CSV table of C-alpha atoms in Angstrom, one decimal:
chain,number,residue,atom,x,y,z
A,1,MET,CA,0.0,0.0,0.0
A,2,ALA,CA,1.1,3.6,-0.5
A,3,GLN,CA,3.2,5.2,2.2
A,4,LEU,CA,2.1,8.0,4.6
A,5,LEU,CA,4.1,10.7,6.2
A,6,GLU,CA,2.8,11.7,9.7
A,7,TYR,CA,4.1,14.5,12.0
A,8,LYS,CA,4.2,13.2,15.6
A,9,CYS,CA,4.5,15.5,18.6
A,10,PRO,CA,7.9,14.9,20.2
A,11,SER,CA,6.3,15.4,23.7
A,12,CYS,CA,3.3,13.1,23.6
A,13,GLY,CA,3.3,11.4,20.2
A,14,ALA,CA,0.0,12.8,19.0
A,15,SER,CA,-0.5,14.0,15.4
A,16,LEU,CA,0.5,17.6,14.8
A,17,GLN,CA,-1.5,20.1,12.9
A,18,PHE,CA,-0.8,23.4,11.2
A,19,ASP,CA,-2.5,26.3,13.0
A,20,SER,CA,-3.5,29.2,10.7
A,21,GLY,CA,-3.8,31.7,13.5
A,22,SER,CA,-0.3,31.3,15.0
A,23,GLN,CA,1.3,30.0,11.8
A,24,GLN,CA,2.8,27.2,14.0
A,25,VAL,CA,2.6,23.4,13.9
A,26,VAL,CA,0.7,22.6,17.1
A,27,CYS,CA,-0.2,19.5,19.1
A,28,PRO,CA,-4.0,19.6,20.0
A,29,TYR,CA,-3.4,17.4,23.1
A,30,CYS,CA,-0.4,18.8,25.0
A,31,ASP,CA,-0.4,22.3,23.4
A,32,SER,CA,3.2,22.0,22.2
A,33,SER,CA,4.0,24.2,19.2
A,34,PHE,CA,6.8,24.2,16.7
A,35,ASP,CA,8.0,26.5,13.9
A,36,PRO,CA,7.4,24.7,10.5
A,37,GLN,CA,11.1,25.4,9.7
A,38,SER,CA,12.1,23.3,12.7
A,39,LEU,CA,10.4,20.3,11.2
A,40,ILE,CA,12.4,20.5,7.9
A,41,ASP,CA,14.2,17.2,8.7
A,42,TYR,CA,10.9,15.4,8.1
A,43,ASP,CA,11.1,16.6,4.5
A,44,ALA,CA,14.3,14.5,4.0
A,45,PHE,CA,11.8,11.8,3.2
A,46,LEU,CA,11.0,13.6,0.0
A,47,LYS,CA,14.5,13.2,-1.3
A,48,GLN,CA,14.5,9.4,-0.8
A,49,ASP,CA,13.4,6.9,-3.3
A,50,ALA,CA,9.6,6.7,-3.3
A,51,GLU,CA,9.9,2.9,-3.0
A,52,ASN,CA,12.2,3.0,0.0
A,53,GLY,CA,12.1,-0.7,0.2
A,54,LYS,CA,8.3,-0.9,0.4
A,55,SER,CA,5.8,-1.7,-2.3
A,56,ASP,CA,3.3,0.8,-3.6
A,57,THR,CA,1.4,-1.9,-5.5
A,58,TRP,CA,-2.0,-3.4,-4.6
A,59,GLU,CA,-2.0,-6.1,-1.9
A,60,LYS,CA,-4.0,-9.2,-2.4
A,61,ASP,CA,-7.0,-7.9,-0.5
A,62,ALA,CA,-7.2,-5.0,-2.9
A,63,GLN,CA,-7.9,-7.4,-5.7
A,64,LYS,CA,-11.5,-7.4,-4.5
A,65,TRP,CA,-11.9,-4.2,-6.5
A,66,THR,CA,-12.7,-4.7,-10.2
A,67,LYS,CA,-10.2,-3.4,-12.7
A,68,ASP,CA,-12.3,-0.4,-13.5
A,69,GLU,CA,-12.9,0.4,-9.8
A,70,ALA,CA,-9.2,0.2,-9.0
A,71,THR,CA,-8.1,2.5,-11.8
A,72,GLY,CA,-6.7,5.6,-10.1
A,73,LEU,CA,-7.5,4.4,-6.6
A,74,ASN,CA,-4.9,4.2,-3.8
A,75,VAL,CA,-5.2,2.6,-0.4
A,76,TYR,CA,-3.4,4.2,2.5
A,77,VAL,CA,-3.0,2.9,6.0
A,78,CYS,CA,-3.2,5.3,9.0
A,79,GLY,CA,-0.2,4.9,11.2
A,80,ALA,CA,-2.3,5.9,14.3
A,81,CYS,CA,-5.1,3.4,14.2
A,82,GLY,CA,-4.5,1.2,11.2
A,83,GLY,CA,-7.6,2.3,9.3
A,84,GLU,CA,-7.6,2.5,5.5
A,85,VAL,CA,-7.8,5.8,3.8
A,86,LEU,CA,-8.9,5.7,0.2
A,87,GLY,CA,-8.0,8.3,-2.3
A,88,ASP,CA,-7.4,8.9,-6.0
A,89,ASP,CA,-4.1,9.6,-7.7
A,90,THR,CA,-4.2,13.3,-6.9
A,91,LEU,CA,-4.9,13.1,-3.1
A,92,ALA,CA,-1.8,14.4,-1.2
A,93,SER,CA,-3.0,14.9,2.3
A,94,ALA,CA,-6.2,14.0,4.2
A,95,ARG,CA,-7.7,13.1,7.6
A,96,CYS,CA,-8.3,9.5,8.7
A,97,PRO,CA,-12.1,8.9,8.8
A,98,PHE,CA,-11.7,6.7,11.9
A,99,CYS,CA,-9.4,8.6,14.3
A,100,ASP,CA,-9.2,12.1,12.5
A,101,ASN,CA,-5.4,11.7,12.4
A,102,THR,CA,-3.7,13.9,9.7
A,103,VAL,CA,-1.9,11.9,7.1
A,104,ILE,CA,0.3,13.0,4.2
A,105,MET,CA,0.8,10.9,1.1
A,106,LYS,CA,4.6,11.1,0.8
A,107,ARG,CA,4.7,9.6,-2.7
A,108,GLN,CA,2.7,12.4,-4.1
A,109,PHE,CA,5.5,14.9,-3.4
A,110,THR,CA,8.5,13.0,-4.7
A,111,GLY,CA,10.3,13.7,-8.0
A,112,ASP,CA,8.4,15.9,-10.4
A,113,TRP,CA,5.5,16.3,-8.0
A,114,LYS,CA,7.2,18.4,-5.3
A,115,PRO,CA,5.8,22.0,-5.2
A,116,ASP,CA,8.1,25.0,-5.2
A,117,LEU,CA,6.2,27.0,-2.7
A,118,VAL,CA,3.1,27.2,-0.5
A,119,ILE,CA,1.0,30.0,0.9
A,120,PRO,CA,0.0,28.8,4.4
A,121,PHE,CA,-3.6,29.1,5.6
A,122,LYS,CA,-4.3,32.3,7.5
A,123,LEU,CA,-8.0,31.8,8.1
A,124,ASP,CA,-9.6,28.9,9.9
A,125,ARG,CA,-12.9,27.0,9.6
A,126,GLU,CA,-14.8,29.5,11.7
A,127,ALA,CA,-13.7,32.3,9.3
A,128,ALA,CA,-15.1,30.2,6.4
A,129,LYS,CA,-18.4,30.0,8.1
A,130,GLN,CA,-18.4,33.8,8.8
A,131,GLY,CA,-17.5,34.3,5.1
A,132,PHE,CA,-20.5,32.3,4.1
A,133,ARG,CA,-22.8,34.3,6.3
A,134,LYS,CA,-21.4,37.6,5.0
A,135,HIS,CA,-21.8,36.3,1.4
A,136,LEU,CA,-25.5,35.8,2.2
A,137,PHE,CA,-26.0,39.2,3.8
A,138,GLY,CA,-28.1,41.7,2.0
A,139,LYS,CA,-29.2,39.3,-0.8
A,140,LYS,CA,-32.9,40.2,-1.0
A,141,LEU,CA,-33.8,37.6,-3.6
A,142,LEU,CA,-32.2,34.7,-1.7
A,143,PRO,CA,-34.6,32.0,-0.5
A,144,LYS,CA,-35.2,32.4,3.2
A,145,ALA,CA,-34.6,28.7,3.9
A,146,PHE,CA,-31.2,28.8,2.2
A,147,ARG,CA,-29.8,31.0,5.0
A,148,SER,CA,-29.8,28.2,7.6
A,149,GLU,CA,-26.3,26.9,8.2
A,150,SER,CA,-27.8,23.4,8.7
A,151,ASN,CA,-27.7,23.2,4.9
A,152,ILE,CA,-23.9,23.1,4.9
A,153,GLU,CA,-23.0,19.6,3.9
A,154,GLU,CA,-19.2,20.0,4.2
A,155,ILE,CA,-16.5,22.6,5.0
A,156,LYS,CA,-13.0,21.5,3.9
A,157,GLY,CA,-9.7,23.3,3.9
A,158,ILE,CA,-7.7,22.2,0.9
A,159,TYR,CA,-4.4,23.2,-0.6
A,160,VAL,CA,-5.2,23.5,-4.3
A,161,PRO,CA,-2.4,22.9,-6.9
A,162,PHE,CA,-1.7,25.9,-9.0
A,163,TRP,CA,0.8,26.6,-11.8
A,164,LEU,CA,2.3,30.1,-11.6
A,165,PHE,CA,3.5,31.7,-14.8
A,166,SER,CA,5.8,34.8,-15.1
A,167,SER,CA,6.7,36.4,-18.4
A,168,ASP,CA,7.8,39.6,-20.1
A,169,VAL,CA,5.4,40.4,-22.9
A,170,SER,CA,5.9,42.8,-25.8
A,171,ALA,CA,3.1,43.8,-28.1
A,172,SER,CA,3.0,45.9,-31.3
A,173,MET,CA,-0.3,46.6,-33.0
A,174,CYS,CA,-1.5,48.5,-36.1
A,175,TYR,CA,-5.0,50.1,-36.3
A,176,ASN,CA,-7.0,51.7,-39.0
A,177,ALA,CA,-8.7,54.8,-37.5
A,178,THR,CA,-11.0,57.5,-38.7
A,179,ARG,CA,-11.9,61.0,-37.5
A,180,SER,CA,-15.0,62.7,-38.9
A,181,ARG,CA,-16.5,66.1,-38.7
A,182,SER,CA,-19.7,67.4,-40.3
A,183,TRP,CA,-21.3,70.8,-41.1
A,184,THR,CA,-23.9,72.4,-43.3
A,185,ASP,CA,-24.1,75.6,-45.3
A,186,GLY,CA,-27.9,75.6,-45.4
A,187,ARG,CA,-28.1,74.0,-48.8
A,188,PHE,CA,-25.9,71.0,-48.4
A,189,ASP,CA,-24.7,68.7,-45.5
A,190,TYR,CA,-21.0,67.9,-45.5
A,191,VAL,CA,-19.0,65.1,-43.9
A,192,GLU,CA,-15.2,65.1,-43.9
A,193,THR,CA,-13.5,61.8,-42.9
A,194,SER,CA,-9.7,61.6,-42.2
A,195,ARG,CA,-8.1,58.2,-42.1
A,196,TYR,CA,-5.1,57.3,-40.0
A,197,ALA,CA,-2.7,54.3,-39.6
A,198,LEU,CA,-2.0,54.1,-35.8
A,199,LEU,CA,1.1,52.2,-34.6
A,200,ARG,CA,1.2,51.3,-30.9
A,201,ALA,CA,3.6,49.3,-28.8
A,202,ALA,CA,3.8,48.2,-25.2
A,203,ASP,CA,5.9,46.1,-22.8
A,204,ALA,CA,4.5,44.5,-19.7
A,205,HIS,CA,5.8,42.1,-17.0
A,206,PHE,CA,3.5,39.5,-15.5
A,207,SER,CA,4.5,37.8,-12.3
A,208,ARG,CA,3.1,34.6,-10.9
A,209,ILE,CA,-0.2,34.5,-12.8
A,210,PRO,CA,-2.0,31.5,-11.2
A,211,VAL,CA,-3.7,28.8,-13.1
A,212,ASP,CA,-5.2,25.9,-11.1
A,213,GLY,CA,-3.9,22.5,-12.0
A,214,SER,CA,-6.8,20.4,-10.8
A,215,GLU,CA,-9.4,19.0,-13.1
A,216,LYS,CA,-11.7,18.6,-10.0
A,217,MET,CA,-11.8,22.4,-9.4
A,218,ASP,CA,-14.0,24.7,-11.4
A,219,ASP,CA,-11.7,27.1,-13.3
A,220,ALA,CA,-14.0,30.1,-13.0
A,221,LEU,CA,-14.4,29.6,-9.3
A,222,MET,CA,-10.6,29.3,-8.7
A,223,ASP,CA,-9.9,32.4,-10.9
A,224,SER,CA,-12.4,34.4,-8.9
A,225,LEU,CA,-10.4,33.8,-5.7
A,226,GLU,CA,-7.6,36.0,-6.9
A,227,PRO,CA,-5.5,37.8,-6.0
A,228,PHE,CA,-3.2,35.9,-3.7
A,229,ASP,CA,-0.4,37.7,-1.9
A,230,PHE,CA,2.8,35.9,-3.0
A,231,SER,CA,5.0,38.0,-0.7
A,232,GLU,CA,3.7,35.6,2.0
A,233,ALA,CA,4.6,32.5,0.1
A,234,VAL,CA,7.2,30.2,1.7
A,235,ASP,CA,9.3,27.3,0.4
A,236,PHE,CA,7.3,24.1,0.4
A,237,GLN,CA,7.4,21.9,3.4
A,238,THR,CA,4.9,19.1,4.1
A,239,ALA,CA,4.5,20.5,7.7
A,240,TYR,CA,2.1,23.2,6.3
A,241,LEU,CA,-0.2,20.5,5.1
A,242,SER,CA,-0.9,19.0,8.5
A,243,GLY,CA,-4.6,19.4,9.4
A,244,TYR,CA,-5.7,20.1,5.8
A,245,PHE,CA,-6.5,18.3,2.6
A,246,SER,CA,-4.3,18.8,-0.4
A,247,ASP,CA,-4.2,17.6,-4.0
A,248,ARG,CA,-1.5,17.0,-6.5
A,249,TYR,CA,-1.9,18.5,-9.9
A,250,ASP,CA,-3.4,16.4,-12.7
A,251,VAL,CA,-3.3,19.1,-15.4
A,252,ASN,CA,0.3,19.6,-16.4
A,253,ALA,CA,2.0,22.9,-17.0
A,254,ASP,CA,2.1,22.5,-20.8
A,255,VAL,CA,-1.7,22.4,-20.9
A,256,SER,CA,-2.2,25.2,-18.2
A,257,VAL,CA,0.2,27.7,-19.9
A,258,THR,CA,-2.4,28.3,-22.7
A,259,ARG,CA,-4.8,29.9,-20.2
A,260,ALA,CA,-2.0,32.0,-18.8
A,261,GLN,CA,-0.9,33.1,-22.3
A,262,ASP,CA,-4.5,34.1,-23.1
A,263,ARG,CA,-4.5,36.4,-20.0
A,264,PHE,CA,-1.2,37.9,-21.0
A,265,ARG,CA,-2.3,38.7,-24.5
A,266,SER,CA,-5.8,39.9,-23.7
A,267,THR,CA,-4.4,42.2,-20.9
A,268,VAL,CA,-1.7,43.7,-23.1
A,269,SER,CA,-4.1,44.1,-26.1
A,270,ARG,CA,-6.6,45.9,-23.8
A,271,LEU,CA,-3.9,48.3,-22.5
A,272,VAL,CA,-2.7,49.1,-26.0
A,273,SER,CA,-6.2,49.7,-27.3
A,274,GLN,CA,-6.9,52.2,-24.5
A,275,SER,CA,-4.3,54.5,-26.1
A,276,THR,CA,-6.4,54.9,-29.3
A,277,GLY,CA,-9.0,57.3,-27.9
A,278,GLY,CA,-10.1,60.4,-29.7
A,279,PHE,CA,-11.1,58.8,-33.0
A,280,SER,CA,-14.5,58.2,-34.5
A,281,SER,CA,-13.7,54.6,-35.2
A,282,VAL,CA,-10.7,52.2,-34.6
A,283,ALA,CA,-10.2,48.8,-36.1
A,284,ALA,CA,-7.2,46.5,-35.4
A,285,GLU,CA,-5.4,45.5,-38.6
A,286,SER,CA,-2.5,43.5,-37.3
A,287,THR,CA,-1.2,42.3,-33.9
A,288,SER,CA,2.2,40.9,-32.9
A,289,ILE,CA,2.7,39.7,-29.3
A,290,SER,CA,5.8,37.9,-28.1
A,291,GLU,CA,6.9,36.5,-24.7
A,292,ARG,CA,10.4,36.1,-23.2
A,293,ASN,CA,12.0,35.3,-19.8
A,294,ASN,CA,9.3,32.8,-19.2
A,295,LYS,CA,9.2,31.0,-15.9
A,296,ARG,CA,6.8,28.6,-14.3
A,297,GLU,CA,6.5,27.4,-10.7
A,298,TYR,CA,4.3,24.9,-8.9
A,299,ALA,CA,2.5,26.1,-5.8
A,300,LEU,CA,-0.1,25.0,-3.3
A,301,LEU,CA,-2.6,27.7,-2.4
A,302,PRO,CA,-5.1,27.7,0.5
A,303,VAL,CA,-8.8,27.4,-0.3
A,304,TRP,CA,-11.8,26.7,1.9
A,305,LEU,CA,-14.5,24.8,0.0
A,306,LEU,CA,-18.1,24.8,1.3
A,307,HIS,CA,-20.7,22.4,-0.1
A,308,VAL,CA,-24.3,23.5,0.6
A,309,LYS,CA,-27.3,21.2,-0.3
A,310,TRP,CA,-30.6,22.9,-0.8
A,311,ASN,CA,-33.7,21.9,-2.7
A,312,GLY,CA,-32.1,18.8,-4.0
A,313,LYS,CA,-29.1,20.7,-5.5
A,314,LEU,CA,-25.5,21.0,-4.3
A,315,TYR,CA,-23.9,24.4,-4.4
A,316,THR,CA,-20.2,24.8,-4.1
A,317,TYR,CA,-18.6,27.9,-2.6
A,318,ALA,CA,-14.9,28.8,-2.2
A,319,MET,CA,-13.0,31.2,0.1
A,320,ASN,CA,-9.4,32.3,-0.3
A,321,GLY,CA,-7.8,30.9,2.8
A,322,GLN,CA,-5.3,33.8,2.9
A,323,THR,CA,-7.4,36.9,2.1
A,324,GLY,CA,-11.0,35.8,2.9
A,325,LYS,CA,-12.4,36.6,-0.5
A,326,PHE,CA,-15.6,34.5,-0.8
A,327,VAL,CA,-17.1,33.5,-4.2
A,328,GLY,CA,-20.0,31.3,-5.4
A,329,THR,CA,-23.4,31.6,-7.1
A,330,LEU,CA,-26.5,31.9,-4.9
A,331,PRO,CA,-30.0,30.6,-5.7
A,332,ILE,CA,-32.8,33.1,-6.4
A,333,SER,CA,-36.3,32.8,-5.0
A,334,LYS,CA,-38.8,33.0,-7.8
A,335,LYS,CA,-41.5,34.1,-5.3
A,336,ARG,CA,-39.3,37.0,-4.0
A,337,THR,CA,-38.3,37.9,-7.5
A,338,TRP,CA,-41.9,38.3,-8.6
A,339,GLY,CA,-42.7,40.2,-5.4
A,340,PHE,CA,-39.8,42.6,-6.1
A,341,TRP,CA,-41.0,43.3,-9.6
A,342,ALA,CA,-44.6,43.7,-8.4
A,343,LEU,CA,-43.4,46.2,-5.8
A,344,TYR,CA,-41.2,48.1,-8.4
A,345,ALA,CA,-44.2,48.3,-10.8
A,346,ALA,CA,-46.5,49.6,-8.0
A,347,ILE,CA,-44.0,52.3,-7.0
A,348,PHE,CA,-43.5,53.3,-10.6
A,349,ALA,CA,-47.3,53.5,-11.2
A,350,LEU,CA,-47.6,55.5,-8.0
A,351,VAL,CA,-44.9,58.0,-9.1
A,352,LEU,CA,-46.3,58.2,-12.6
A,353,GLY,CA,-49.8,58.8,-11.2
A,354,GLY,CA,-48.4,61.6,-9.0
A,355,PHE,CA,-46.9,63.4,-12.0
A,356,VAL,CA,-50.2,63.1,-13.9
A,357,VAL,CA,-52.1,64.6,-10.9
A,358,LEU,CA,-49.5,67.4,-10.6
A,359,GLY,CA,-49.8,68.1,-14.3
A,360,HIS,CA,-53.6,68.5,-14.1
A,361,PHE,CA,-53.2,70.7,-11.0
A,362,LEU,CA,-50.8,73.0,-13.0
A,363,GLY,CA,-53.3,73.1,-15.8
A,364,CYS,CA,-51.2,71.4,-18.5
A,365,GLY,CA,-52.6,67.9,-18.5
A,366,GLY,CA,-50.2,65.2,-19.2
A,367,GLY,CA,-48.0,67.6,-21.2
A,368,CYS,CA,-45.9,68.5,-18.1
A,369,LEU,CA,-44.2,65.1,-18.4
């Protein structure tokens, strides 16, 4: 079975967890705390052969799974209680469902899988709940029953794999532009149109543009969590994963870079086009965009995921575990929507009726409007 990496408290032997408030690795039983840097020796495991004399293949009892069921499925054994933890090929850290012990799948961070950096969680589970309540506040069209926290199916802190792309981008663009003026001499109307060839160029630097590397995560949801403050990023250590879930990427950098390049080019094009004001019309004729000094990094970024079940449908929300930015689509009450429009129509009719009455009072009928 696959190997696990567990952080044990030197004082009492209990499982250690990373605390987002103190930014320390703490023991929930004896209250001991450690700086993540002091646990760097644990990461020596990452430099060892993933096999390390043990087998990562299925044991005989795992043959009870069918071939289709076993595809992409790994079985991990909790070192604290011996319970089995099941996960797919991207699961990197989790909690044991039997004893709640934090386990880290060491094999997921060996070789090409090891991240370059990580942004530690700064906000805890309670902050995620508060973020959800704040997200609901003031939403007049939200169904009343949806506000109950009892509808929250799951709150999970997870380190999501992201590719970070940096690049220097140069753009040169040519536009066809026109400027028109018109006048009349009383007999004829005249229009004079001048045509121009506009040449524009710009250079821009993009630093650590994030693109999530997990197929399981909704791209739009992850994009909406930006920005992350990378000045608080630290070199990757598995100690930061204690107490949280984490995934290994399953969308490689060569695929993800296309999304980053689209952002580079659309941003530069938009900046260049903003310099073409003052003309009656502007049409792009040719565009040349090049990239240089390209760099990519692999990072784990903190995200709280909330799953809310309501009216037979599952809604997924996400909160940036560093900044607290909360995103996700809310349901709309049809009853409240119709009530809102009915109220709006009534107010409009009342205001319109007031103008008509005022017009008659002033002796001009409806013409005062």
